[in-house]
Amino acid sequence: ETIFDTLNAKAALYAVGEYLEFTGLDIPVFVSGTLVDQSGRTLSGQTGEAFYASIRHAKPMCVGLNCALGAKHMVPFVERLAKCVECFLHVYSNAGLPNAMGGYDDTPDDMADENEVFFKNGWINMVGGCCGSTPQHIKAIREMSEKYEPRKLPDVGRPKMWLSGLEDLVVDDVHNHLGLPFLNVGERCNISGSIRFKKLMMAGDYATAMDIAKKQVEDGAHVIDINVDDGMLDGLAAMQKFVKIAVTEPDVAKVPFMLDASKFDIVMAGVKWCQGKCIVNSISLKVGVELFKEQATLLKKHGCAIVVMAFDEDGQAATASEKVRICKRSYDMLVNEVRFPPEDIIFDPNVLTIGTGMEEHQNYGVDFINATKTIKEQCPYVKISGGISNLSFGFRGVMKIRESIHSVFLQEAILKSGMDVGIVNPHEMIAYSELEDDMKVLCENLVFNKNDEATDDMLERTNYERACIDAKKKGLLPPRKPRGPMPNLPRLEFDYDKVSPVPATEPPLPTSDVARNHVPNTYLNAKLTHEKIAAIRAKATNPTKPMNLDYSQPSDTYPESFPHFVRGRDSLREHITSLFTSRIALYDGAMGTMIQNYAKRNRLEEEEYRGERFADWTCAMKGNNDQLSISQPQIIQGIYREYLEVGGSDMIGTNTFSSTTIAMADYEMEAYAYELNYEGARLAREVCDEVTAKDPTKPRFVVGAMGPTNRTGSISPSVEDPAARNVTFDELVEAYFEQIVGLMDGGADILMVETIFDTL
């Protein structure tokens, strides 16, 4: 249960199957998945339908969803499962979503009410509760459910091949980008089908190889064929690595995979890394009856669909009659002896090359088309596939000719004989309706072997098309060209453009005179009397007034020259430049983690967060860590001191991550923003000075931490209105400005705008 990675579930179900096989027992199996959020996907990215398609081969008695969400959040996903699940269906949701404290607020009546929609619609057969539920919750749900009927098992209809990647795919319902009822299997991630892919695999460039896979999906591939067969490549390792990377690429992993190899152990290695229901290409009777059935049985346990080649112990089938004979023999063994689902069988009756000039090859297209229809008639529910590029191999180098031949062949094989699947390059496919009339005649003569001159005629047309290509290369009668890359013309240079680079002595400087001249900060903040600063101080909540605002030190406090530093005497800009260019400086670590660790060793509950001053505060304060700078200053100073003395930090960030009026609104403490920043910095200032005094050669600095607030100016809080915002740019500026005043008045040396997820 609580499955968020379908591959784990498949492993568990495989183990169950082994146990049942070894014991001879019949034990009902239930499977429960978890959709982690409102995207309706598992943590590993699958939709609910894809999850079910991936595990339905194990024949669970009941499937459903639990955990992560409350009942009302599960409604659309349960509804979708109810429309497709062939077995019983269950739900056991959480008691709503967790609150800010990690608890669950739904009462028994709430939870019962939210589950009622499942009963009313007849979607489920079993119900329960997950996180936050109690016996009282289950009692209320039971009482609510008693007046409703359970879900009726769906009618049993025609079996269909149901594949999955991150999304599910019912092969029997597919139409490709040309409108044909045909499954496009992209061929370009096949070493035999793409020179570029082969080079990338040989070079170990898997990232670029993923781009090829993505392009195949964009161009119309419903399934990606993966073949890494090559004598110079470790196929076992390459298959595993490719699949493991591919399943992390959403644009690739959303479609099912066809794992393609001449060695069975290579495809099996890939199968074990696929969370979805994939196709294995291929098995055949050429290995002998017993091994054939053994391989099929293993693949059935893993839930794979299979490609079965028209090979047997005597070799490859070429004629229509041989194709039919071998496929029917294979079908009978698979369905009657192995009990392999017939809808998961894909026969490949061998697409062979035509137009070679050899008389015995002329009828290969007709043989395949005729065999396809007969196999479909004699072997219910199977699919027919083939490697389409094999057909026109004799005309390689002229893609227009090849794809025109394929178009005529597929039009007949799909619409007249029932071919379902093909390994193709979707980008190059040509619709039958787009063929030139004379090209269509040539292709039909060749594919259907209408006359003895068909090959010669096509060769003549091929020579013509090749001549057109060559003419274009030579610039003869060129068509209108699209704008391509243009040459870069030289820019006029002046003397100041020819200045050579020089080593930098410091980071780029602000444009102010004080920065450019490295004027030391006086640390006499009381003299800063701008009206905005004065207004902020005037409304400050600090109980002790006037506050100390000045932190200048006597110039003879410590020796002159780096590494010593005296506030008011030395330029901090120069000091930081010297420090950062002489060694790697140390910042502190997490304040929140340290507070949590303190709470594990000491009492730190609501009472401690409030302290004496906020004992009667109107809302909960626990969790407002910034508040501890006021209510429990000894805790915060202790953490500062530990980072400085134990960690050896050169700089410590103030406990002010959320100390803006915007973020403090959650605790009704907007008015205390200045004081929070002042106290956070003041406490740090005291400890830094204390530690610096012990070793003046290592001065310590206070970094005023400015967090991201809990609102964003770039993202809408409303899914209905992308233009909506819950804060303006100016409001953010005002909040940050007040924070800055408090930090600097408290003695900060540096300001840190940190953890920003919104550049605005």
Coordinates of C-alpha atoms in Angstrom, one line a residue, residues 241-535:
K241 CA 21.8 3.1 -18.0
F242 CA 19.7 4.4 -20.9
V243 CA 16.4 3.2 -19.3
K244 CA 17.3 4.6 -15.9
I245 CA 18.0 8.0 -17.4
A246 CA 15.0 7.9 -19.7
V247 CA 12.6 7.3 -16.9
T248 CA 13.7 10.5 -15.2
E249 CA 13.0 12.6 -18.3
P250 CA 9.2 13.4 -18.3
D251 CA 9.1 14.3 -22.0
V252 CA 10.5 10.8 -22.8
A253 CA 9.1 8.7 -19.9
K254 CA 5.5 9.8 -20.6
V255 CA 5.3 7.3 -23.4
P256 CA 5.8 3.5 -23.0
F257 CA 9.1 1.9 -24.1
M258 CA 9.8 -0.9 -26.5
L259 CA 13.0 -2.7 -25.2
D260 CA 14.7 -4.1 -28.2
A261 CA 17.6 -6.5 -28.2
S262 CA 18.9 -9.7 -29.8
K263 CA 19.9 -11.0 -26.4
F264 CA 17.2 -11.9 -23.9
D265 CA 19.2 -10.9 -20.8
I266 CA 19.6 -7.4 -22.2
V267 CA 15.9 -6.8 -22.5
M268 CA 15.3 -8.3 -19.1
A269 CA 17.8 -5.9 -17.6
G270 CA 15.8 -3.0 -19.1
V271 CA 12.4 -4.4 -18.0
K272 CA 13.5 -4.3 -14.4
W273 CA 14.0 -0.5 -14.6
C274 CA 10.7 0.3 -16.2
Q275 CA 7.9 1.3 -13.9
G276 CA 5.4 1.3 -16.7
K277 CA 4.1 -1.5 -18.9
C278 CA 6.6 -1.9 -21.7
I279 CA 6.9 -4.0 -24.9
V280 CA 9.8 -6.5 -25.2
N281 CA 11.1 -6.9 -28.7
S282 CA 11.5 -9.9 -29.3
I283 CA 11.2 -13.6 -28.7
S284 CA 10.7 -16.4 -31.2
L285 CA 10.6 -20.1 -31.7
K286 CA 14.1 -20.1 -33.2
V287 CA 15.5 -20.8 -29.6
G288 CA 13.3 -23.9 -29.4
V289 CA 9.9 -24.6 -27.9
E290 CA 10.9 -24.9 -24.2
L291 CA 13.1 -21.8 -24.0
F292 CA 10.5 -19.9 -26.0
K293 CA 7.8 -20.8 -23.4
E294 CA 10.2 -20.1 -20.6
Q295 CA 11.0 -16.6 -21.8
A296 CA 7.3 -15.9 -22.5
T297 CA 6.4 -17.0 -18.9
L298 CA 9.0 -14.7 -17.4
L299 CA 7.8 -11.8 -19.4
K300 CA 4.2 -12.5 -18.5
K301 CA 5.2 -12.3 -14.8
H302 CA 6.6 -8.9 -15.4
G303 CA 3.5 -7.8 -17.2
C304 CA 5.2 -7.0 -20.5
A305 CA 3.7 -7.0 -23.9
I306 CA 5.8 -9.0 -26.4
V307 CA 6.9 -8.9 -30.0
V308 CA 7.1 -12.4 -31.5
M309 CA 9.1 -12.7 -34.7
A310 CA 8.0 -15.1 -37.5
F311 CA 11.1 -17.3 -36.9
D312 CA 11.2 -20.9 -35.9
E313 CA 13.8 -23.7 -35.6
D314 CA 14.1 -23.7 -39.4
G315 CA 14.7 -20.0 -39.9
Q316 CA 12.9 -16.8 -41.0
A317 CA 9.5 -16.8 -42.7
A318 CA 9.5 -15.2 -46.1
T319 CA 6.3 -16.3 -47.9
A320 CA 2.8 -15.5 -46.7
S321 CA 2.1 -19.1 -45.9
E322 CA 5.2 -19.5 -43.7
K323 CA 4.5 -16.3 -41.9
V324 CA 1.0 -17.4 -41.0
R325 CA 2.1 -20.9 -40.0
I326 CA 4.8 -19.8 -37.6
C327 CA 2.7 -17.1 -36.1
K328 CA -0.3 -19.4 -35.5
R329 CA 1.9 -22.0 -34.0
S330 CA 3.4 -19.4 -31.6
Y331 CA 0.0 -18.1 -30.8
D332 CA -1.4 -21.4 -29.8
M333 CA 1.6 -22.1 -27.4
L334 CA 1.4 -18.7 -25.9
V335 CA -2.3 -18.5 -25.3
N336 CA -3.1 -22.2 -24.5
E337 CA 0.1 -23.3 -22.7
V338 CA 1.7 -20.2 -21.2
R339 CA -1.7 -18.5 -20.8
F340 CA -0.2 -15.3 -22.2
P341 CA -2.9 -12.6 -22.8
P342 CA -3.5 -12.6 -26.5
E343 CA -4.0 -8.8 -26.6
D344 CA -0.4 -8.4 -25.4
I345 CA 1.1 -10.3 -28.3
I346 CA 2.5 -8.4 -31.3
F347 CA 3.6 -10.5 -34.2
D348 CA 6.3 -9.3 -36.6
P349 CA 5.9 -11.3 -39.8
N350 CA 9.1 -9.8 -41.2
V351 CA 9.0 -6.7 -43.4
L352 CA 11.6 -7.7 -46.1
T353 CA 13.3 -5.5 -48.8
I354 CA 11.7 -5.0 -52.2
G355 CA 13.1 -3.4 -55.3
T356 CA 16.4 -5.2 -55.1
G357 CA 16.3 -6.4 -58.7
M358 CA 15.9 -10.0 -57.5
E359 CA 12.8 -11.7 -58.7
E360 CA 12.2 -13.7 -55.5
H361 CA 12.1 -10.4 -53.6
Q362 CA 9.4 -8.7 -55.7
N363 CA 6.5 -10.1 -53.8
Y364 CA 7.7 -9.5 -50.3
G365 CA 5.4 -6.5 -49.8
V366 CA 2.4 -8.5 -51.0
D367 CA 3.3 -11.5 -48.9
F368 CA 3.5 -9.3 -45.7
I369 CA 0.2 -7.6 -46.4
N370 CA -1.7 -10.8 -47.2
A371 CA -0.2 -12.6 -44.2
T372 CA -1.1 -9.8 -41.9
K373 CA -4.8 -10.1 -42.6
T374 CA -4.8 -13.9 -42.2
I375 CA -2.8 -13.8 -38.9
K376 CA -5.3 -11.3 -37.5
E377 CA -8.2 -13.6 -38.6
Q378 CA -6.7 -16.7 -37.1
C379 CA -5.2 -15.2 -33.9
P380 CA -7.8 -13.0 -32.2
Y381 CA -6.7 -9.8 -30.4
V382 CA -3.0 -9.9 -31.6
K383 CA -1.3 -6.9 -33.1
I384 CA 0.9 -6.9 -36.2
S385 CA 4.1 -4.9 -36.4
G386 CA 7.2 -4.5 -38.6
G387 CA 10.3 -2.5 -39.2
I388 CA 9.1 -0.4 -42.0
S389 CA 12.5 1.0 -43.1
N390 CA 13.5 -2.6 -44.1
L391 CA 11.0 -2.4 -47.0
S392 CA 12.8 0.3 -48.9
F393 CA 16.4 -0.4 -47.9
G394 CA 17.4 -0.7 -51.6
F395 CA 16.6 3.0 -52.1
R396 CA 18.5 4.4 -49.2
G397 CA 19.8 7.9 -49.6
V398 CA 16.7 9.3 -51.2
M399 CA 14.2 9.8 -48.4
K400 CA 11.4 11.0 -50.5
I401 CA 11.4 7.7 -52.5
R402 CA 11.6 5.6 -49.3
E403 CA 8.8 7.4 -47.5
S404 CA 6.6 7.4 -50.5
I405 CA 7.0 3.6 -50.7
H406 CA 6.2 3.3 -47.0
S407 CA 3.1 5.5 -47.4
V408 CA 1.6 3.2 -50.1
F409 CA 2.6 0.1 -48.2
L410 CA 1.1 1.3 -44.8
Q411 CA -2.1 2.6 -46.4
E412 CA -2.8 -0.9 -47.6
A413 CA -1.4 -2.9 -44.7
I414 CA -3.2 -0.8 -42.1
L415 CA -6.6 -0.1 -43.7
K416 CA -7.0 -3.3 -45.7
S417 CA -5.2 -5.9 -43.6
G418 CA -5.3 -4.6 -40.1
M419 CA -1.6 -3.8 -39.3
D420 CA -1.5 -2.1 -36.0
V421 CA 2.1 -1.2 -35.1
G422 CA 5.3 -0.2 -36.9
I423 CA 8.8 0.9 -36.1
V424 CA 9.0 4.2 -38.0
N425 CA 10.5 7.7 -38.0
P426 CA 7.3 9.7 -37.6
H427 CA 9.0 13.0 -38.7
E428 CA 9.6 11.6 -42.2
M429 CA 6.2 9.9 -42.7
I430 CA 4.2 11.1 -45.7
A431 CA 0.4 10.9 -45.8
Y432 CA -0.9 8.9 -48.7
S433 CA -3.1 11.9 -49.8
E434 CA 0.1 14.0 -50.2
L435 CA 1.8 11.7 -52.7
E436 CA 2.2 13.0 -56.2
D437 CA 0.0 11.1 -58.7
D438 CA 2.9 9.7 -60.7
M439 CA 4.8 8.8 -57.5
K440 CA 1.8 7.0 -56.2
V441 CA 1.6 4.9 -59.4
L442 CA 5.2 4.0 -59.2
C443 CA 5.0 3.0 -55.5
E444 CA 1.9 0.9 -56.0
N445 CA 3.5 -0.9 -58.9
L446 CA 6.5 -1.7 -56.8
V447 CA 4.8 -2.6 -53.5
F448 CA 2.0 -4.7 -55.1
N449 CA 4.4 -6.2 -57.6
K450 CA 2.1 -5.2 -60.5
N451 CA 4.6 -5.6 -63.3
D452 CA 8.1 -6.6 -64.0
E453 CA 9.3 -3.1 -64.8
A454 CA 8.3 -1.7 -61.4
T455 CA 11.8 -1.8 -59.9
D456 CA 13.4 -0.3 -63.0
D457 CA 10.8 2.4 -63.1
M458 CA 11.4 3.3 -59.4
L459 CA 15.1 3.2 -59.9
E460 CA 14.7 5.7 -62.8
R461 CA 12.6 7.9 -60.6
T462 CA 15.1 7.6 -57.8
N463 CA 17.9 8.7 -60.1
Y464 CA 15.7 11.7 -61.0
E465 CA 15.1 12.6 -57.3
R466 CA 18.8 12.2 -56.6
A467 CA 19.6 14.5 -59.5
C468 CA 17.3 17.1 -58.0
I469 CA 19.1 16.8 -54.8
D470 CA 22.4 17.2 -56.5
A471 CA 21.1 20.2 -58.5
K472 CA 20.2 21.9 -55.4
K473 CA 23.6 21.2 -54.0
K474 CA 25.2 22.8 -57.0
G475 CA 22.9 25.8 -57.0
L476 CA 21.1 25.0 -60.2
L477 CA 17.6 26.4 -60.4
P478 CA 17.4 26.7 -56.6
P479 CA 14.0 27.0 -54.9
R480 CA 13.3 30.0 -52.7
K481 CA 15.6 29.6 -49.7
P482 CA 14.5 30.1 -46.1
R483 CA 16.7 32.5 -44.2
G484 CA 19.6 30.6 -42.7
P485 CA 22.6 31.6 -40.6
M486 CA 24.0 35.0 -41.7
P487 CA 27.7 35.9 -41.6
N488 CA 28.8 38.1 -38.8
L489 CA 30.1 41.4 -40.2
P490 CA 32.9 43.2 -38.3
R491 CA 31.9 46.0 -36.0
L492 CA 33.7 49.4 -36.3
E493 CA 36.2 49.6 -33.4
F494 CA 37.4 52.7 -31.6
D495 CA 40.6 53.0 -29.5
Y496 CA 38.7 52.3 -26.3
D497 CA 37.5 49.0 -27.8
K498 CA 41.1 47.8 -28.0
V499 CA 41.9 47.9 -24.3
S500 CA 43.3 44.6 -23.1
P501 CA 41.7 42.9 -20.1
V502 CA 43.4 43.5 -16.7
P503 CA 43.1 41.4 -13.5
A504 CA 40.3 42.4 -11.2
T505 CA 41.3 43.6 -7.7
E506 CA 37.8 43.7 -6.3
P507 CA 34.2 43.0 -7.3
P508 CA 32.4 45.5 -9.4
L509 CA 31.6 48.6 -7.3
P510 CA 28.4 50.4 -6.8
T511 CA 28.3 53.9 -8.3
S512 CA 28.2 55.8 -5.0
D513 CA 31.2 57.8 -4.0
V514 CA 31.5 56.2 -0.7
A515 CA 31.7 52.7 -2.3
R516 CA 34.1 53.8 -5.0
N517 CA 36.3 55.5 -2.4
H518 CA 36.1 52.7 0.1
V519 CA 34.8 55.1 2.8
P520 CA 34.4 53.2 6.1
N521 CA 30.9 53.0 7.6
T522 CA 30.8 55.2 10.7
Y523 CA 28.5 52.8 12.6
L524 CA 26.9 56.0 14.0
N525 CA 23.3 55.1 13.1
A526 CA 21.8 57.7 15.4
K527 CA 22.9 60.3 12.9
L528 CA 20.8 58.7 10.2
T529 CA 17.7 60.8 10.4
H530 CA 16.0 60.5 7.0
E531 CA 12.2 60.9 7.5
K532 CA 11.4 57.3 6.4
I533 CA 14.0 55.9 8.9
A534 CA 12.7 58.2 11.6
A535 CA 9.1 57.2 11.0

